[in-house]
Amino acid sequence: MQVPKRPRLVYGRCPMAERIALFATAARGTEDLLADELKELGARRIRQDRGGVRFMATLDEALMVALWSRIAMRVLYPLGAFEAHGAEGLYEAAASIPWEEHLTPEHTFAVDATLKDSEHSHSGFVALKVKDAIVDRLRDTQKARPDVNTRDPDVRVVAHLSRETLSLSLDLCGEPLHRRGYRVRPTPAPLKETLAAAVLRAANYTGTEGLVDPMCGSGTLLIEAGLIARRRAPGLNRDFAVERWPEMGARARELLADMRADARRNERKVEVPLLGFDKDPEALEAADRNVRAARLSEEIQLAEGDATRLPPLPDSGGLIVTNPPYGDRLGTGGQKGMKSFYFKLGESLRVPGWRVWVICGNPAFESAFHARPSAKKDLWNGPIACALLGYRPPDGGNARGDVGDGSEAPLGAPRDSANVAPVRPQHEGEEEG
């Protein structure tokens, strides 16, 4: 069993100087949004795939993605994909990787494993076999073994077994990118930060118009909007695993220090209202704590309010965006009660000058809202199939959320688009990563 020939991580004087194939994962249904975001960040040869996007990048381009991507969940460096039959096949496949190029006995590591339609029933077993192969290979080649640290490893290995195909990758970021660090107080069924950012991108929110979430819960949509409006990098206040990789870590830390300093210099003052309402005092308390943790207390205002009786909104107009209950947390009434709630919501949210975007996992929503959406997109909120629906303002006002005016990248990264090389689809026969 051989590792496919491919560009490898180049250590020493010029780490990862040539572009290598990487894979950024994303929530199902948001791959196209992530592809657009990666293009803005200077990635090359971008190609959408199920559950993510393949692209080419140098080290500094990959770090720009890690720091600035709002939609990506992980940024992976694929090491290879192999046929792996049974426990022995898993071990042999993992042992064929030259781990000595990526690990030393002085560094810790961990293996995260996922399964799909596999003969194995437990991901922990797959992770164990991969771990054993890594340890044995390092013991043979380096005469010592690295330690496992499942909580905070220097190098995180990602194993995915689909049927009998084992894919092995290194995670450049470590902790998933949706963990921005501001969710100090969750609420039931919170929206992931990366999915919230994808919703805002689909709505073409650039941070230059007002935004209202009438059912803000723990405040995720509001906070992600605040980060966009502030033009703050979502990864600004976190570390990345690549900073601790052997040899490459020093160069990565140097590049990231410059990128973080540049990001802080280019933040901007928020000039538009960002308003959140919720009828649940506990949800508002959670949102307030999260907003403060995100350092957006001056930019975001919270108040108790019923979404079906929305208070007067600023005449400036803007975007109403929300994630209403899908039917399991409204108490009694069943589907009939949900339809009544959605109907009242439609009456309340039709405000002149304000367009509306809603993510909903209840199929009854679209008809009960009694308005024809001008945009519709299927996506997944975890295991729940959802529809993302966009509605024009009732007075026919600003409809830029339908087509996008391109006036400013929602990403917010300070980048001169004229310096970004054109991105073309990856041709058949080229390396996929």
Short mmCIF file of N, CA and C in Angstrom, two decimals, residues 80-195:
data_model
loop_
_atom_site.label_atom_id
_atom_site.label_comp_id
_atom_site.label_asym_id
_atom_site.label_seq_id
_atom_site.Cartn_x
_atom_site.Cartn_y
_atom_site.Cartn_z
N GLY A 80 -3.78 11.08 2.64
CA GLY A 80 -4.01 9.97 1.72
C GLY A 80 -5.31 9.28 2.04
N ALA A 81 -5.78 8.51 1.06
CA ALA A 81 -6.99 7.68 1.21
C ALA A 81 -6.65 6.27 0.77
N PHE A 82 -7.10 5.28 1.54
CA PHE A 82 -6.67 3.90 1.33
C PHE A 82 -7.85 2.94 1.50
N GLU A 83 -7.76 1.82 0.81
CA GLU A 83 -8.68 0.72 1.10
C GLU A 83 -8.22 0.07 2.39
N ALA A 84 -9.17 -0.14 3.30
CA ALA A 84 -8.79 -0.70 4.61
C ALA A 84 -9.84 -1.72 5.02
N HIS A 85 -9.46 -2.99 4.96
CA HIS A 85 -10.38 -4.08 5.31
C HIS A 85 -10.06 -4.59 6.71
N GLY A 86 -11.03 -4.55 7.57
CA GLY A 86 -10.86 -5.08 8.91
C GLY A 86 -9.89 -4.27 9.75
N ALA A 87 -9.64 -4.78 10.96
CA ALA A 87 -8.74 -4.08 11.88
C ALA A 87 -7.32 -4.02 11.34
N GLU A 88 -6.87 -5.11 10.71
CA GLU A 88 -5.51 -5.15 10.17
C GLU A 88 -5.35 -4.15 9.04
N GLY A 89 -6.39 -4.01 8.22
CA GLY A 89 -6.32 -3.05 7.12
C GLY A 89 -6.22 -1.63 7.62
N LEU A 90 -6.93 -1.31 8.69
CA LEU A 90 -6.83 0.03 9.28
C LEU A 90 -5.42 0.32 9.74
N TYR A 91 -4.84 -0.65 10.43
CA TYR A 91 -3.49 -0.47 10.96
C TYR A 91 -2.48 -0.31 9.83
N GLU A 92 -2.54 -1.17 8.81
CA GLU A 92 -1.58 -1.11 7.72
C GLU A 92 -1.69 0.20 6.95
N ALA A 93 -2.91 0.66 6.73
CA ALA A 93 -3.10 1.92 6.00
C ALA A 93 -2.47 3.07 6.77
N ALA A 94 -2.76 3.14 8.06
CA ALA A 94 -2.22 4.23 8.87
C ALA A 94 -0.70 4.12 9.00
N ALA A 95 -0.17 2.91 9.07
CA ALA A 95 1.28 2.72 9.24
C ALA A 95 2.05 3.10 7.98
N SER A 96 1.37 3.17 6.82
CA SER A 96 2.06 3.50 5.58
C SER A 96 2.35 4.99 5.45
N ILE A 97 1.74 5.82 6.29
CA ILE A 97 1.99 7.26 6.26
C ILE A 97 3.33 7.56 6.92
N PRO A 98 4.16 8.42 6.34
CA PRO A 98 5.45 8.78 6.96
C PRO A 98 5.23 9.78 8.11
N TRP A 99 4.76 9.28 9.22
CA TRP A 99 4.42 10.16 10.35
C TRP A 99 5.62 10.91 10.90
N GLU A 100 6.82 10.37 10.65
CA GLU A 100 8.03 11.04 11.13
C GLU A 100 8.21 12.41 10.47
N GLU A 101 7.52 12.66 9.35
CA GLU A 101 7.57 13.97 8.71
C GLU A 101 6.66 14.99 9.40
N HIS A 102 5.75 14.50 10.24
CA HIS A 102 4.75 15.37 10.83
C HIS A 102 4.77 15.38 12.36
N LEU A 103 5.43 14.41 12.96
CA LEU A 103 5.44 14.26 14.42
C LEU A 103 6.84 13.95 14.90
N THR A 104 7.12 14.35 16.13
CA THR A 104 8.34 13.91 16.81
C THR A 104 7.92 13.30 18.14
N PRO A 105 8.80 12.53 18.76
CA PRO A 105 8.46 11.97 20.07
C PRO A 105 8.21 13.04 21.14
N GLU A 106 8.67 14.26 20.89
CA GLU A 106 8.48 15.33 21.88
C GLU A 106 7.12 16.01 21.76
N HIS A 107 6.38 15.72 20.70
CA HIS A 107 5.09 16.35 20.49
C HIS A 107 3.95 15.37 20.80
N THR A 108 2.85 15.92 21.30
CA THR A 108 1.68 15.09 21.59
C THR A 108 0.75 15.07 20.37
N PHE A 109 -0.11 14.06 20.34
CA PHE A 109 -1.07 13.97 19.24
C PHE A 109 -2.36 13.32 19.74
N ALA A 110 -3.39 13.42 18.91
CA ALA A 110 -4.66 12.75 19.16
C ALA A 110 -5.27 12.37 17.83
N VAL A 111 -6.15 11.40 17.84
CA VAL A 111 -6.82 10.94 16.63
C VAL A 111 -8.32 11.11 16.81
N ASP A 112 -8.94 11.86 15.90
CA ASP A 112 -10.40 11.97 15.85
C ASP A 112 -10.89 11.11 14.70
N ALA A 113 -11.87 10.26 14.95
CA ALA A 113 -12.35 9.36 13.90
C ALA A 113 -13.86 9.49 13.73
N THR A 114 -14.29 9.38 12.47
CA THR A 114 -15.71 9.35 12.14
C THR A 114 -15.95 8.19 11.19
N LEU A 115 -17.19 7.68 11.19
CA LEU A 115 -17.55 6.52 10.38
C LEU A 115 -18.77 6.83 9.52
N LYS A 116 -18.82 6.18 8.35
CA LYS A 116 -20.00 6.24 7.50
C LYS A 116 -20.15 4.92 6.77
N ASP A 117 -21.25 4.22 7.02
CA ASP A 117 -21.54 2.93 6.35
C ASP A 117 -20.36 1.97 6.47
N SER A 118 -19.78 1.89 7.65
CA SER A 118 -18.58 1.10 7.85
C SER A 118 -18.90 -0.25 8.48
N GLU A 119 -17.99 -1.22 8.25
CA GLU A 119 -18.11 -2.52 8.91
C GLU A 119 -17.87 -2.39 10.42
N HIS A 120 -17.19 -1.33 10.82
CA HIS A 120 -16.93 -1.10 12.24
C HIS A 120 -18.06 -0.27 12.83
N SER A 121 -18.38 -0.54 14.07
CA SER A 121 -19.53 0.11 14.70
C SER A 121 -19.12 1.19 15.69
N HIS A 122 -17.84 1.34 15.96
CA HIS A 122 -17.40 2.28 16.97
C HIS A 122 -16.23 3.10 16.44
N SER A 123 -16.39 4.42 16.42
CA SER A 123 -15.32 5.29 15.93
C SER A 123 -14.09 5.21 16.81
N GLY A 124 -14.28 4.93 18.11
CA GLY A 124 -13.16 4.82 19.02
C GLY A 124 -12.21 3.69 18.65
N PHE A 125 -12.78 2.60 18.09
CA PHE A 125 -11.93 1.48 17.66
C PHE A 125 -11.06 1.90 16.49
N VAL A 126 -11.63 2.62 15.54
CA VAL A 126 -10.87 3.10 14.39
C VAL A 126 -9.76 4.04 14.85
N ALA A 127 -10.10 4.96 15.75
CA ALA A 127 -9.10 5.89 16.28
C ALA A 127 -7.97 5.14 16.97
N LEU A 128 -8.31 4.08 17.70
CA LEU A 128 -7.31 3.29 18.42
C LEU A 128 -6.33 2.61 17.47
N LYS A 129 -6.85 2.02 16.39
CA LYS A 129 -5.96 1.34 15.43
C LYS A 129 -5.04 2.34 14.74
N VAL A 130 -5.55 3.52 14.40
CA VAL A 130 -4.72 4.54 13.78
C VAL A 130 -3.66 5.02 14.78
N LYS A 131 -4.08 5.21 16.01
CA LYS A 131 -3.12 5.64 17.05
C LYS A 131 -2.01 4.61 17.23
N ASP A 132 -2.37 3.34 17.27
CA ASP A 132 -1.35 2.29 17.43
C ASP A 132 -0.36 2.30 16.27
N ALA A 133 -0.86 2.51 15.07
CA ALA A 133 0.02 2.53 13.90
C ALA A 133 0.98 3.72 13.96
N ILE A 134 0.49 4.86 14.38
CA ILE A 134 1.35 6.05 14.49
C ILE A 134 2.44 5.83 15.52
N VAL A 135 2.05 5.33 16.69
CA VAL A 135 3.01 5.10 17.76
C VAL A 135 4.08 4.09 17.34
N ASP A 136 3.64 2.99 16.72
CA ASP A 136 4.59 1.96 16.31
C ASP A 136 5.54 2.48 15.24
N ARG A 137 5.02 3.26 14.29
CA ARG A 137 5.89 3.79 13.23
C ARG A 137 6.93 4.75 13.82
N LEU A 138 6.50 5.62 14.73
CA LEU A 138 7.46 6.56 15.35
C LEU A 138 8.47 5.82 16.21
N ARG A 139 8.03 4.77 16.88
CA ARG A 139 8.96 3.99 17.70
C ARG A 139 10.01 3.33 16.80
N ASP A 140 9.59 2.85 15.61
CA ASP A 140 10.53 2.20 14.69
C ASP A 140 11.50 3.19 14.06
N THR A 141 10.98 4.38 13.69
CA THR A 141 11.82 5.33 12.95
C THR A 141 12.57 6.30 13.85
N GLN A 142 12.00 6.61 15.01
CA GLN A 142 12.62 7.61 15.90
C GLN A 142 13.12 7.01 17.20
N LYS A 143 12.88 5.72 17.40
CA LYS A 143 13.33 5.01 18.60
C LYS A 143 12.67 5.54 19.88
N ALA A 144 11.57 6.26 19.73
CA ALA A 144 10.79 6.75 20.87
C ALA A 144 9.38 7.03 20.37
N ARG A 145 8.42 7.05 21.27
CA ARG A 145 7.04 7.24 20.87
C ARG A 145 6.50 8.56 21.41
N PRO A 146 5.62 9.22 20.66
CA PRO A 146 4.98 10.43 21.17
C PRO A 146 3.84 10.07 22.11
N ASP A 147 3.49 10.98 22.98
CA ASP A 147 2.38 10.77 23.90
C ASP A 147 1.07 11.22 23.28
N VAL A 148 -0.01 10.61 23.73
CA VAL A 148 -1.35 10.98 23.30
C VAL A 148 -1.92 12.01 24.27
N ASN A 149 -2.50 13.06 23.74
CA ASN A 149 -3.17 14.08 24.55
C ASN A 149 -4.51 14.38 23.87
N THR A 150 -5.57 13.80 24.35
CA THR A 150 -6.86 13.94 23.68
C THR A 150 -7.48 15.31 23.89
N ARG A 151 -7.07 16.04 24.91
CA ARG A 151 -7.69 17.33 25.22
C ARG A 151 -7.04 18.49 24.47
N ASP A 152 -5.72 18.49 24.38
CA ASP A 152 -5.03 19.63 23.76
C ASP A 152 -3.76 19.15 23.08
N PRO A 153 -3.88 18.40 21.98
CA PRO A 153 -2.69 17.84 21.33
C PRO A 153 -1.96 18.87 20.49
N ASP A 154 -0.67 18.63 20.27
CA ASP A 154 0.09 19.46 19.35
C ASP A 154 -0.33 19.19 17.90
N VAL A 155 -0.57 17.93 17.59
CA VAL A 155 -0.96 17.51 16.25
C VAL A 155 -2.25 16.70 16.35
N ARG A 156 -3.26 17.14 15.60
CA ARG A 156 -4.54 16.42 15.61
C ARG A 156 -4.70 15.70 14.27
N VAL A 157 -4.85 14.38 14.33
CA VAL A 157 -5.05 13.55 13.15
C VAL A 157 -6.54 13.28 13.01
N VAL A 158 -7.05 13.45 11.80
CA VAL A 158 -8.47 13.23 11.52
C VAL A 158 -8.59 12.01 10.61
N ALA A 159 -9.30 11.00 11.08
CA ALA A 159 -9.53 9.77 10.31
C ALA A 159 -11.00 9.65 9.97
N HIS A 160 -11.29 9.39 8.70
CA HIS A 160 -12.68 9.19 8.28
C HIS A 160 -12.76 7.89 7.50
N LEU A 161 -13.61 6.98 7.98
CA LEU A 161 -13.78 5.69 7.33
C LEU A 161 -15.16 5.64 6.68
N SER A 162 -15.19 5.66 5.34
CA SER A 162 -16.43 5.57 4.59
C SER A 162 -16.44 4.24 3.86
N ARG A 163 -17.34 3.35 4.27
CA ARG A 163 -17.33 1.96 3.80
C ARG A 163 -15.96 1.36 4.09
N GLU A 164 -15.16 1.09 3.05
CA GLU A 164 -13.83 0.51 3.29
C GLU A 164 -12.71 1.45 2.86
N THR A 165 -13.02 2.75 2.78
CA THR A 165 -12.01 3.74 2.41
C THR A 165 -11.66 4.58 3.63
N LEU A 166 -10.39 4.52 4.02
CA LEU A 166 -9.90 5.28 5.17
C LEU A 166 -9.16 6.51 4.66
N SER A 167 -9.65 7.70 5.04
CA SER A 167 -8.98 8.96 4.71
C SER A 167 -8.31 9.50 5.96
N LEU A 168 -7.06 9.92 5.82
CA LEU A 168 -6.29 10.45 6.95
C LEU A 168 -5.82 11.86 6.63
N SER A 169 -5.97 12.76 7.59
CA SER A 169 -5.62 14.17 7.40
C SER A 169 -5.02 14.73 8.69
N LEU A 170 -4.34 15.85 8.56
CA LEU A 170 -3.92 16.64 9.70
C LEU A 170 -4.81 17.88 9.77
N ASP A 171 -5.19 18.26 10.97
CA ASP A 171 -6.05 19.42 11.18
C ASP A 171 -5.18 20.64 11.49
N LEU A 172 -5.17 21.63 10.58
CA LEU A 172 -4.34 22.82 10.79
C LEU A 172 -4.81 23.66 11.96
N CYS A 173 -6.09 23.56 12.31
CA CYS A 173 -6.64 24.48 13.30
C CYS A 173 -6.72 23.90 14.70
N GLY A 174 -6.88 22.59 14.83
CA GLY A 174 -7.03 21.99 16.15
C GLY A 174 -8.49 21.98 16.56
N GLU A 175 -8.87 22.87 17.46
CA GLU A 175 -10.28 22.99 17.81
C GLU A 175 -11.08 23.43 16.60
N PRO A 176 -12.29 22.88 16.40
CA PRO A 176 -13.10 23.31 15.25
C PRO A 176 -13.28 24.83 15.24
N LEU A 177 -13.36 25.39 14.04
CA LEU A 177 -13.37 26.84 13.89
C LEU A 177 -14.66 27.49 14.39
N HIS A 178 -15.72 26.71 14.58
CA HIS A 178 -16.94 27.34 15.11
C HIS A 178 -16.78 27.74 16.58
N ARG A 179 -15.76 27.22 17.23
CA ARG A 179 -15.53 27.57 18.63
C ARG A 179 -14.76 28.89 18.70
N ARG A 180 -15.49 29.97 18.58
CA ARG A 180 -14.89 31.30 18.53
C ARG A 180 -14.40 31.76 19.90
N GLY A 181 -14.96 31.16 20.96
CA GLY A 181 -14.54 31.55 22.30
C GLY A 181 -15.53 32.43 23.03
N TYR A 182 -16.63 32.83 22.39
CA TYR A 182 -17.58 33.72 23.05
C TYR A 182 -18.81 33.01 23.60
N ARG A 183 -18.99 31.73 23.29
CA ARG A 183 -20.19 31.04 23.78
C ARG A 183 -19.94 30.56 25.21
N VAL A 184 -20.11 31.46 26.16
CA VAL A 184 -19.90 31.12 27.57
C VAL A 184 -21.20 30.67 28.22
N ARG A 185 -22.33 30.96 27.60
CA ARG A 185 -23.63 30.58 28.15
C ARG A 185 -24.54 30.11 27.02
N PRO A 186 -24.62 28.80 26.77
CA PRO A 186 -25.47 28.30 25.69
C PRO A 186 -26.93 28.23 26.10
N THR A 187 -27.80 28.04 25.12
CA THR A 187 -29.21 27.77 25.34
C THR A 187 -29.55 26.47 24.62
N PRO A 188 -30.73 25.88 24.85
CA PRO A 188 -31.08 24.64 24.14
C PRO A 188 -31.03 24.82 22.62
N ALA A 189 -30.46 23.84 21.93
CA ALA A 189 -30.39 23.81 20.47
C ALA A 189 -29.84 25.09 19.86
N PRO A 190 -28.64 25.52 20.27
CA PRO A 190 -28.08 26.75 19.70
C PRO A 190 -27.64 26.52 18.25
N LEU A 191 -27.64 27.59 17.48
CA LEU A 191 -27.15 27.57 16.11
C LEU A 191 -25.63 27.64 16.15
N LYS A 192 -24.95 26.76 15.40
CA LYS A 192 -23.48 26.83 15.36
C LYS A 192 -23.04 28.16 14.76
N GLU A 193 -21.94 28.67 15.26
CA GLU A 193 -21.43 29.96 14.82
C GLU A 193 -21.17 29.98 13.31
N THR A 194 -20.60 28.89 12.79
CA THR A 194 -20.29 28.84 11.37
C THR A 194 -21.55 28.80 10.52
N LEU A 195 -22.59 28.12 10.98
CA LEU A 195 -23.85 28.09 10.24
C LEU A 195 -24.51 29.46 10.27
#
